[in-house]
Structure formats: C-alpha cells, structure tokens
mmCIF file of N, CA and C in Angstrom:
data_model
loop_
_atom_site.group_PDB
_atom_site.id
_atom_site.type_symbol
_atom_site.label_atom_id
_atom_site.label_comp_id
_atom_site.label_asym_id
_atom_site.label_seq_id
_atom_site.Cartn_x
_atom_site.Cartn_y
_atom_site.Cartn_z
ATOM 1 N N UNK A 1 0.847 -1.189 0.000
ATOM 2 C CA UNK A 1 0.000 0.000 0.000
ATOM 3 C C UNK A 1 0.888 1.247 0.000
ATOM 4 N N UNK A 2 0.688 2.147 -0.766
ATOM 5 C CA UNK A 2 1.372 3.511 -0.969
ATOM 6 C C UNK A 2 0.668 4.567 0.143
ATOM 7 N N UNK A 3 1.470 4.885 0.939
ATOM 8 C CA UNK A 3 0.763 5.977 2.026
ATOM 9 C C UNK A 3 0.869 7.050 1.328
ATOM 10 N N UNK A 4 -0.083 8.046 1.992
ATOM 11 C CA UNK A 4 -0.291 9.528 1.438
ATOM 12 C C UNK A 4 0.821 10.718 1.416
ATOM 13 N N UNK A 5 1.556 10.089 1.264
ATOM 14 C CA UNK A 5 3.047 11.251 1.578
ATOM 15 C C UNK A 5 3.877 11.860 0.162
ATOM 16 N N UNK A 6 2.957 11.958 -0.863
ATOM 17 C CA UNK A 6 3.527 12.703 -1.995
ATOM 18 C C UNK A 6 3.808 11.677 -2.847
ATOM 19 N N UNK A 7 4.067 10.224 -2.953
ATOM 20 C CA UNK A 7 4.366 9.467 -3.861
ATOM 21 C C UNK A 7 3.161 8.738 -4.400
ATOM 22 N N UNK A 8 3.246 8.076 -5.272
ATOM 23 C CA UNK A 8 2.343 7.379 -6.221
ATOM 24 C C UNK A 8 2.912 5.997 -6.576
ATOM 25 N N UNK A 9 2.078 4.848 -6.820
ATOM 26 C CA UNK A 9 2.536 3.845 -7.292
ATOM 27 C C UNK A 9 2.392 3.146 -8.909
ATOM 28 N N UNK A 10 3.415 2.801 -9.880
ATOM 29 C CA UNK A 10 3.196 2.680 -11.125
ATOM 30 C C UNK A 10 3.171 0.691 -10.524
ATOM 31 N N UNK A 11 2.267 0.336 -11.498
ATOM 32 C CA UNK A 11 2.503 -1.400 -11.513
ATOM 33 C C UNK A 11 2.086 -1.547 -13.150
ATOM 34 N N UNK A 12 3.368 -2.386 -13.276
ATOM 35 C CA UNK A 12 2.693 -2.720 -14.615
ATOM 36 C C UNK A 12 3.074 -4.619 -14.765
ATOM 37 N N UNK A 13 2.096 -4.940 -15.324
ATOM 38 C CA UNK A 13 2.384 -6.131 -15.431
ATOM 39 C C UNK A 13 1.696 -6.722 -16.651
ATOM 40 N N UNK A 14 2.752 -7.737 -17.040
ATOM 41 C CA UNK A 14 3.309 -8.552 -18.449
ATOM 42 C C UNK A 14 2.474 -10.362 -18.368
ATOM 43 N N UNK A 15 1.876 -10.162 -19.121
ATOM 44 C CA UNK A 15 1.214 -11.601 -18.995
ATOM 45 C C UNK A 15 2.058 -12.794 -20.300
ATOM 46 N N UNK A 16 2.091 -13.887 -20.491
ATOM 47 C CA UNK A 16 2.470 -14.888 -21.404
ATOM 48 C C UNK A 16 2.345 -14.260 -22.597
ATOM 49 N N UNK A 17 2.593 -15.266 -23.388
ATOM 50 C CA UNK A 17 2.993 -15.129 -24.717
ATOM 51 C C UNK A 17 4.221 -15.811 -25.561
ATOM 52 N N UNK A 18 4.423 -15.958 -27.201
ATOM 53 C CA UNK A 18 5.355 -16.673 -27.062
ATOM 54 C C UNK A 18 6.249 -15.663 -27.893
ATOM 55 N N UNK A 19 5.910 -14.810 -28.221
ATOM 56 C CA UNK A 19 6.854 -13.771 -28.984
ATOM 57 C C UNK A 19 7.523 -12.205 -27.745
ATOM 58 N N UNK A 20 8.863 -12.784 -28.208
ATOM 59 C CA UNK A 20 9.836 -11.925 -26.530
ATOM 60 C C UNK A 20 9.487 -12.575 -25.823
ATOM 61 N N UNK A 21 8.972 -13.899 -25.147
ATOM 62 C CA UNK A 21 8.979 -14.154 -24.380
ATOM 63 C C UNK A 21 10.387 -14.536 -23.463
ATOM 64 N N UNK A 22 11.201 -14.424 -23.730
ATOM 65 C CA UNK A 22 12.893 -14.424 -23.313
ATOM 66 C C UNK A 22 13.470 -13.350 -23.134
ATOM 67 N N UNK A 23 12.915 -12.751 -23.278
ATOM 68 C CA UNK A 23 13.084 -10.761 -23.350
ATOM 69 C C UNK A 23 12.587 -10.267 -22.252
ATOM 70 N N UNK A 24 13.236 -9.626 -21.435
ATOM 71 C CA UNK A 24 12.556 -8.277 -20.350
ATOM 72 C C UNK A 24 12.059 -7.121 -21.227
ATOM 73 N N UNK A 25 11.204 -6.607 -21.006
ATOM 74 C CA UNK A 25 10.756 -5.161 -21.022
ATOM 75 C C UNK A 25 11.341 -4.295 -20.745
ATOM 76 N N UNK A 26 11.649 -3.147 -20.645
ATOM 77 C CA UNK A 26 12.444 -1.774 -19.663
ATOM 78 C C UNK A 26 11.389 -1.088 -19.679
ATOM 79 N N UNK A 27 10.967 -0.493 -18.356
ATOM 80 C CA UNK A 27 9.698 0.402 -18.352
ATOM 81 C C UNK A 27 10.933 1.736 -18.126
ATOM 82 N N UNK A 28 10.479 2.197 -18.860
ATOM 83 C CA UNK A 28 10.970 4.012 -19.040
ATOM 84 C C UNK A 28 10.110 5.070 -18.290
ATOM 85 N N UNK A 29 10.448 5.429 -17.718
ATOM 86 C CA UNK A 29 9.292 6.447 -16.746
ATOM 87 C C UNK A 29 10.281 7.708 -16.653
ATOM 88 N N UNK A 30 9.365 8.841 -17.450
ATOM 89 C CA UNK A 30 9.992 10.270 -17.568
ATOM 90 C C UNK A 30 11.497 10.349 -18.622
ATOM 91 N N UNK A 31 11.966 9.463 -18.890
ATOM 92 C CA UNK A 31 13.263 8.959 -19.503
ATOM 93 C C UNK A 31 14.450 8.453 -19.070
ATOM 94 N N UNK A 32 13.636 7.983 -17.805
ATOM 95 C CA UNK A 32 14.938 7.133 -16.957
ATOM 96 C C UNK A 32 14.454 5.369 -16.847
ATOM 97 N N UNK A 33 15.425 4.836 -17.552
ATOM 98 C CA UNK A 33 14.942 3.248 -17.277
ATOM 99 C C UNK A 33 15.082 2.984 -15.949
ATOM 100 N N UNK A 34 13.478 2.481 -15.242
ATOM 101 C CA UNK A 34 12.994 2.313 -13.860
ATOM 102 C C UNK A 34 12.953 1.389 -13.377
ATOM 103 N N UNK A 35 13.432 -0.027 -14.353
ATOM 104 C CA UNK A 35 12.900 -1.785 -13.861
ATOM 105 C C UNK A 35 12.447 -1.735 -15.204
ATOM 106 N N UNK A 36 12.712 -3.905 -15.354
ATOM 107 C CA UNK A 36 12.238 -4.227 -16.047
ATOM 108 C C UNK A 36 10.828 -5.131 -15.649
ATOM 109 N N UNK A 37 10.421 -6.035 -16.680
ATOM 110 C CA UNK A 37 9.521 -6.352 -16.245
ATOM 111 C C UNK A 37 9.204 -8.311 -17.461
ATOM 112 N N UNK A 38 9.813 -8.861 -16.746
ATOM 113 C CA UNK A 38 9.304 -10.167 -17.728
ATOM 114 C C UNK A 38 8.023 -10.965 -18.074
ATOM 115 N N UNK A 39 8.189 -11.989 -19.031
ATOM 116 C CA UNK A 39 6.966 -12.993 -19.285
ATOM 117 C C UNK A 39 6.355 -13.289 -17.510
ATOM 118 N N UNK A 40 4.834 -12.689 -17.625
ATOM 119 C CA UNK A 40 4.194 -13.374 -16.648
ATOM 120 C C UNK A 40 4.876 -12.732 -15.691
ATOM 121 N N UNK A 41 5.179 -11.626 -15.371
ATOM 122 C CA UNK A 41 5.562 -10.415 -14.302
ATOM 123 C C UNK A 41 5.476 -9.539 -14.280
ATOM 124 N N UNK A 42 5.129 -8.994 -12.586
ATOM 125 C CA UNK A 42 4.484 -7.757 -12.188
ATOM 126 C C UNK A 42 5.581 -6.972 -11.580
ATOM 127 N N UNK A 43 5.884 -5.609 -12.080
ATOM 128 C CA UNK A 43 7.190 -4.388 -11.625
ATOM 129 C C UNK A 43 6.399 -3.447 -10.868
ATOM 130 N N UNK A 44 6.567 -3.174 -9.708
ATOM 131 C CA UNK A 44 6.125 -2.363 -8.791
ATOM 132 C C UNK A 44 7.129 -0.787 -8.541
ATOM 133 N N UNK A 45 6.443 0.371 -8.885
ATOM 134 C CA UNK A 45 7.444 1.125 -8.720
ATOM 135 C C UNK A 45 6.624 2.740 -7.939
ATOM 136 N N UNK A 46 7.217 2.862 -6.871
ATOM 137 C CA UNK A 46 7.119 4.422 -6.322
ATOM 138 C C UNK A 46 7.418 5.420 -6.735
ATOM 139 N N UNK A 47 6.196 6.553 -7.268
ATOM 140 C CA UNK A 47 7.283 7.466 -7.915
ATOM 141 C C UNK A 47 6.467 8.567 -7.172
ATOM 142 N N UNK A 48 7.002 9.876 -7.259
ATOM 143 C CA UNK A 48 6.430 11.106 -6.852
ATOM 144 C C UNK A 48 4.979 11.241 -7.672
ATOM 145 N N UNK A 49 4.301 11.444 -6.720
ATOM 146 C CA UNK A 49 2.860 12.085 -7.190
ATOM 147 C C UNK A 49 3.080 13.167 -7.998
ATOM 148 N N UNK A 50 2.075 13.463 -9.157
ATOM 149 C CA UNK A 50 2.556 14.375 -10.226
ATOM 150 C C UNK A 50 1.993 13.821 -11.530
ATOM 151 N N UNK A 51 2.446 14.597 -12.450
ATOM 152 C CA UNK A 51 2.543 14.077 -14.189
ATOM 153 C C UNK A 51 3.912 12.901 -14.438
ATOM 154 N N UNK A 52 3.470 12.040 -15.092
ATOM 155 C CA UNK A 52 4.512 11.087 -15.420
ATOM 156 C C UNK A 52 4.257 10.812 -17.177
ATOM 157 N N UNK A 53 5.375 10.340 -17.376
ATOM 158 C CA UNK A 53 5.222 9.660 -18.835
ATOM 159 C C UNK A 53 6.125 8.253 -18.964
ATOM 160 N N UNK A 54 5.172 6.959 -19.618
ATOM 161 C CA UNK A 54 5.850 5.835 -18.960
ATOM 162 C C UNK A 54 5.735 5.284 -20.789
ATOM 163 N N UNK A 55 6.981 4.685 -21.033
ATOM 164 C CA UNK A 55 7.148 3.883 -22.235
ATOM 165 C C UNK A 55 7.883 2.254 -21.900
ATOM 166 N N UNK A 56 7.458 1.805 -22.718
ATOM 167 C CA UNK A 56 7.694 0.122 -22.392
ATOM 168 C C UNK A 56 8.710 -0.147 -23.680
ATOM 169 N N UNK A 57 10.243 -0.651 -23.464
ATOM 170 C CA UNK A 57 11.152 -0.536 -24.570
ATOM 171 C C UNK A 57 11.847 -2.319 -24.604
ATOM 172 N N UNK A 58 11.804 -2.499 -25.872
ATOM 173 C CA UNK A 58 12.873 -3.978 -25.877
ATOM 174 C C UNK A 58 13.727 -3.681 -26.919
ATOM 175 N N UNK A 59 15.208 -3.246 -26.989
ATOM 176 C CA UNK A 59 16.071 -2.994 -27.952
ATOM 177 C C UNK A 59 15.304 -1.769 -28.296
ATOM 178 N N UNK A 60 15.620 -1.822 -29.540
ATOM 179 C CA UNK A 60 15.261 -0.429 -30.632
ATOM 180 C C UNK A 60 13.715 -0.318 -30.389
ATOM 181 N N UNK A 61 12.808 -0.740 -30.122
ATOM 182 C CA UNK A 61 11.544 -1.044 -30.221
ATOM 183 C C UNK A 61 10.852 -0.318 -29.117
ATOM 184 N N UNK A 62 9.786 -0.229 -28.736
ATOM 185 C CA UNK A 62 9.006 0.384 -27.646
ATOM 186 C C UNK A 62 7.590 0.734 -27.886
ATOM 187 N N UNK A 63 7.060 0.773 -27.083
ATOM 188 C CA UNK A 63 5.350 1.569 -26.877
ATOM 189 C C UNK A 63 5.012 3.034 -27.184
ATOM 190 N N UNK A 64 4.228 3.466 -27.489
ATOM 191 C CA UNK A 64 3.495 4.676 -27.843
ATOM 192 C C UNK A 64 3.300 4.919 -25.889
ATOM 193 N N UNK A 65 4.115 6.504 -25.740
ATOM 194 C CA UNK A 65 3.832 6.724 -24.343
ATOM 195 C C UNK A 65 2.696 6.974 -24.175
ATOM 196 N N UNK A 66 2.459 6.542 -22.619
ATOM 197 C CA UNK A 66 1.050 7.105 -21.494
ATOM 198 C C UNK A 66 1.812 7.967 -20.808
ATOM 199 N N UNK A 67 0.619 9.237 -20.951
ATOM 200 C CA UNK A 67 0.883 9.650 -19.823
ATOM 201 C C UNK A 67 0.307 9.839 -18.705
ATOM 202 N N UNK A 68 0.633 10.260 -17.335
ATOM 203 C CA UNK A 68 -0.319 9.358 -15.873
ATOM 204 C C UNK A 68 -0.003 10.983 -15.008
ATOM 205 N N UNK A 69 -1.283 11.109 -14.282
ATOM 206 C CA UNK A 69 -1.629 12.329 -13.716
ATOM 207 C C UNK A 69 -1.788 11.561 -12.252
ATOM 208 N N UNK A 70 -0.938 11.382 -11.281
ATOM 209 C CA UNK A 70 -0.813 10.546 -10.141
ATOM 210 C C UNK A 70 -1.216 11.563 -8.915
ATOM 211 N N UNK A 71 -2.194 11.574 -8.339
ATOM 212 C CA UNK A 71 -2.574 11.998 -6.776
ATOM 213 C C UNK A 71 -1.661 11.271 -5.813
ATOM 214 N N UNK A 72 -1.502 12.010 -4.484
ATOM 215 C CA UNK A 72 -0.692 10.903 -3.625
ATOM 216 C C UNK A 72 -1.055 9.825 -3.152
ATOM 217 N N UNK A 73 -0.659 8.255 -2.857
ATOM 218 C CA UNK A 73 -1.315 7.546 -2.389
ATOM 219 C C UNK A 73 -2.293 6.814 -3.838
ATOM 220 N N UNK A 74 -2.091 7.258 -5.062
ATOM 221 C CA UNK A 74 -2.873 6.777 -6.382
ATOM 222 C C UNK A 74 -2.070 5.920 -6.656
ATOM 223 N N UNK A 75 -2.467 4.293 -7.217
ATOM 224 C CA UNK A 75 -2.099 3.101 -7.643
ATOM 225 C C UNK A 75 -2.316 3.128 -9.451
ATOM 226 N N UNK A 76 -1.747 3.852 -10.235
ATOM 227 C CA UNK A 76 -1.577 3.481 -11.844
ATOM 228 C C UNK A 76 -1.961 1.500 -11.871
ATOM 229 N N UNK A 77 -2.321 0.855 -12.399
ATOM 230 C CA UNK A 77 -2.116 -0.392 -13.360
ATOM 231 C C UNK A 77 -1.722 0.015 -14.342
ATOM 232 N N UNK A 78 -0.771 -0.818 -15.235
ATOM 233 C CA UNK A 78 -0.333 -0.543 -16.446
ATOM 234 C C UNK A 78 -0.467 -2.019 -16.792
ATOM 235 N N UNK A 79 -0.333 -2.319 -18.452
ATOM 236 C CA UNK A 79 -0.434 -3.933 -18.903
ATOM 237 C C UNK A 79 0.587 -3.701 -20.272
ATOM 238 N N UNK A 80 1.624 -4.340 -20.124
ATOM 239 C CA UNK A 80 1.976 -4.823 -21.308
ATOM 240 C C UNK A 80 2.246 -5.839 -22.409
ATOM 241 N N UNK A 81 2.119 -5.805 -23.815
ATOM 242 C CA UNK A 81 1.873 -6.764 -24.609
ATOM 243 C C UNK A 81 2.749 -6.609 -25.519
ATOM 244 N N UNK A 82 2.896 -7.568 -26.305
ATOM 245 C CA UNK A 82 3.689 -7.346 -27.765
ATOM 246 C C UNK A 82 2.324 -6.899 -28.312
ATOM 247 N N UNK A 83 2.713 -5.734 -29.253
ATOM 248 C CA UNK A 83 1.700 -5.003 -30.243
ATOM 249 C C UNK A 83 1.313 -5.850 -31.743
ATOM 250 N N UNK A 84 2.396 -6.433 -31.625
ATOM 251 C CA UNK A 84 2.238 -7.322 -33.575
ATOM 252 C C UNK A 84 2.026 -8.500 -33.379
ATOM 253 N N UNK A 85 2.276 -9.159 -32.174
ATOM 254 C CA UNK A 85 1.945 -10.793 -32.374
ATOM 255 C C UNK A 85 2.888 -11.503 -32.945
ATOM 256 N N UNK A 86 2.795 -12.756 -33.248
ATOM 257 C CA UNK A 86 3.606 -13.823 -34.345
ATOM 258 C C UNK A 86 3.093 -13.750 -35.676
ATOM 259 N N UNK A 87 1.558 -13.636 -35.932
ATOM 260 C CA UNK A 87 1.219 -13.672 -37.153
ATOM 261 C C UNK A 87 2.228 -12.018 -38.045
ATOM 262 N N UNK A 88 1.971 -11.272 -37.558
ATOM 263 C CA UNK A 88 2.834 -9.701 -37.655
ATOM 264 C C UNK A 88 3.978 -10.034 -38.284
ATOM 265 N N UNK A 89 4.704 -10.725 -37.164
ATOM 266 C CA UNK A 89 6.149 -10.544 -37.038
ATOM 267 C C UNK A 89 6.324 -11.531 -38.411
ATOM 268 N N UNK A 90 5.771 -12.444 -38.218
ATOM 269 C CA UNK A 90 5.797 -13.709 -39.331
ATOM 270 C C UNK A 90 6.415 -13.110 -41.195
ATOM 271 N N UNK A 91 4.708 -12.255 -40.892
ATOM 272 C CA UNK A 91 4.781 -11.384 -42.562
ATOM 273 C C UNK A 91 5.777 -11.029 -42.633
ATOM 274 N N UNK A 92 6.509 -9.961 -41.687
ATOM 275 C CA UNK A 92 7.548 -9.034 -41.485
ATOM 276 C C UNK A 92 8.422 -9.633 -42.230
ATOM 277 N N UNK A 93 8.942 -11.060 -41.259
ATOM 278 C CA UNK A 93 10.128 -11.697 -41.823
ATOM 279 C C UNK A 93 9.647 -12.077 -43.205
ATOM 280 N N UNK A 94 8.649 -12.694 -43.605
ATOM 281 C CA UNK A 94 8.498 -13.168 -45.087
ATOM 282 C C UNK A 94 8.598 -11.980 -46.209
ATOM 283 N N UNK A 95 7.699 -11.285 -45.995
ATOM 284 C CA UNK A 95 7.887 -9.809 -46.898
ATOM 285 C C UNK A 95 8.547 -8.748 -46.248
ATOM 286 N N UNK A 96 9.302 -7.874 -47.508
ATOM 287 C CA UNK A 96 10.063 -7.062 -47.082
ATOM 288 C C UNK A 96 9.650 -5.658 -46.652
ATOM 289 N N UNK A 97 8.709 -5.442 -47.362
ATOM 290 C CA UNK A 97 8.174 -4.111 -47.014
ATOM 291 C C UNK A 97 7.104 -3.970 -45.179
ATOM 292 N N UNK A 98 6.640 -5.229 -44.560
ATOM 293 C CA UNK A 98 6.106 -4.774 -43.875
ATOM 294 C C UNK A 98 7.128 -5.177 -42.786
ATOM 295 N N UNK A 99 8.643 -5.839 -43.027
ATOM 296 C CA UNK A 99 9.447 -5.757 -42.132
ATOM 297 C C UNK A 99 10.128 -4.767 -42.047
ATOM 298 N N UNK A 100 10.362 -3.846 -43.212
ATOM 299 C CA UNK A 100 11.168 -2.346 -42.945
ATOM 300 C C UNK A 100 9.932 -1.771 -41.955
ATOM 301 N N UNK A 101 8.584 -1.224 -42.604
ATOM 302 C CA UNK A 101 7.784 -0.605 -41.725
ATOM 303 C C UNK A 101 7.692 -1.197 -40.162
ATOM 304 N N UNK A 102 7.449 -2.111 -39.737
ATOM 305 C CA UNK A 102 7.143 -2.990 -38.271
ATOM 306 C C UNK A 102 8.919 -2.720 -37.400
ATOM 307 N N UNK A 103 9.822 -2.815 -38.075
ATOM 308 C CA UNK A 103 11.181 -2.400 -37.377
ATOM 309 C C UNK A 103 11.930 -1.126 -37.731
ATOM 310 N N UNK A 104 11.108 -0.136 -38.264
ATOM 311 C CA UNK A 104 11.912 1.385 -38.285
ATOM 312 C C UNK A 104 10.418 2.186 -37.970
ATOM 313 N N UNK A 105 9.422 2.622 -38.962
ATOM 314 C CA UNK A 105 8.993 3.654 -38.551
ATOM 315 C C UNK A 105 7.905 3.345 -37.982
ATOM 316 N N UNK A 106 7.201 1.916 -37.867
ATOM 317 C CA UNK A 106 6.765 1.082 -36.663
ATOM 318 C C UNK A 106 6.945 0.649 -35.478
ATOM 319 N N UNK A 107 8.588 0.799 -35.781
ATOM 320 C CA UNK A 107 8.965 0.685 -34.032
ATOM 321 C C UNK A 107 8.696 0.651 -32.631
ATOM 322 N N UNK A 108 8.205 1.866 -32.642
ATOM 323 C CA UNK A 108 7.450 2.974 -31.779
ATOM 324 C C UNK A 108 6.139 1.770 -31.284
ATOM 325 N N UNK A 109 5.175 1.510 -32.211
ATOM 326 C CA UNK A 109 4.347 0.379 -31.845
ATOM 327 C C UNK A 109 4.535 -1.293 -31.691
ATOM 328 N N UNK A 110 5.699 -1.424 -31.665
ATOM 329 C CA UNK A 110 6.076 -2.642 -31.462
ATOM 330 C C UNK A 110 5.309 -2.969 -30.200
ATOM 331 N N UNK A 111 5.247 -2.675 -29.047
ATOM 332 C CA UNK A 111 4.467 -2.359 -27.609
ATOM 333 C C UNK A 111 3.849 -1.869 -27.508
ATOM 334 N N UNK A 112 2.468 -2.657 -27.168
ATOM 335 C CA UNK A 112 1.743 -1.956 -26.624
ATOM 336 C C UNK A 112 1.132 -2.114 -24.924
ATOM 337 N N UNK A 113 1.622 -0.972 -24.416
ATOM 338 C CA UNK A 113 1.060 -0.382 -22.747
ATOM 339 C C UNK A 113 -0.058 0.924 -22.755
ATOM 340 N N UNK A 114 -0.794 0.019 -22.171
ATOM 341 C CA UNK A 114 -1.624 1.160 -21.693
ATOM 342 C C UNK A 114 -2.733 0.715 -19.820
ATOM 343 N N UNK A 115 -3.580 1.706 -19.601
ATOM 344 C CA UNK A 115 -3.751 1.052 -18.559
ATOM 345 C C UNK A 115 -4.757 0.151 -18.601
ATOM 346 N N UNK A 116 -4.692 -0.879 -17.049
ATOM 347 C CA UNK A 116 -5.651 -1.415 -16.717
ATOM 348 C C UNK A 116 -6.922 -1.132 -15.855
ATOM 349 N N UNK A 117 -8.138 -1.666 -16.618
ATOM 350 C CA UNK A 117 -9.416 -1.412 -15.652
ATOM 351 C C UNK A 117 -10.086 -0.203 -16.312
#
C-alpha cells in the first residue's frame, strides 16, 4: 500500500505469450529506465505524485507513451503486450516491405502499454 506522503505507485504487469517471451521489457518512466519487467511479471514502482510519462522498450523497439496524472497515495495499473503478435512478425520476416515498416517507422508500436481497468 502507498501511504499519502507525496508518492504514487506505477505497476505494470506482463502476462504470457510466445513472442519476446525471453526478453525483459524496460519500463521508461519520464526517460529514466525504472525496472524491467518479464513474461508473466508484475514491476512495482514508487514514484512522486505528479505528471509522469511511462514507455515500455525492448532494444530499438518500444510503446506509444502514457501519460499518468498521479494523486498521492494513487495506484496506476499498467499492462503490457507485444503489439504485432507472431502472425505480424511472421509477414515481417516473409515480406520485405512490412518488415522495414514494423522495425523502423513502426517501431514505436512494437508495444503496446496502456492502462488497466
């Protein structure tokens, strides 16, 4: 439980899957890598109550940021997923054009976080 003393709590948590599943996450919060977060795991993190901005990164790749308006003593959920799947990634590798797009100016959506509930 986060007491009322100016901080806020981010949780984000990563359910199965079989694509990255060998891969940590890096949750980015404000632009400082904060913890990671693996297959089927939950990252618990205290931060100052306030405006935040949280991105979910693996290598070159990452999430479209949230951003989180935290009261003191406020519990964020966050959930993250791979954004493309296997079927995605599949094409990617087979054709060339939707593997340039999905690993350069797709990047950015490789992840997707946003909240829970």
């Amino acid at each position: 439980m986060v007491s009322d003393t100016g901080t806020s709590e981010i949780v984000v948590r990563r359910g199965g899957g079989f694509v990255d599943g060998a891969r940590a996450y890096k949750i980015v919060i404000d632009g400082i890598i904060s913890g990671k977060v693996s297959k089927n795991g939950t990252l618990r993190l205290k931060v100052p109550a306030g405006e935040h901005e949280v991105i979910a990164r693996v290598d070159w790749c990452g999430s479209p940021p949230v951003h989180l308006s935290l009261k003191p003593g406020e519990v964020a959920e966050l959930g993250v997923v791979n954004g493309y799947g296997l079927w995605r990634i599949a094409l990617g590798a087979m054709f060339i054009l939707p593997g340039i797009y999905m690993f350069t100016i797709g990047a950015n959506r490789y992840l997707k976080l946003g909240l829970i509930g």
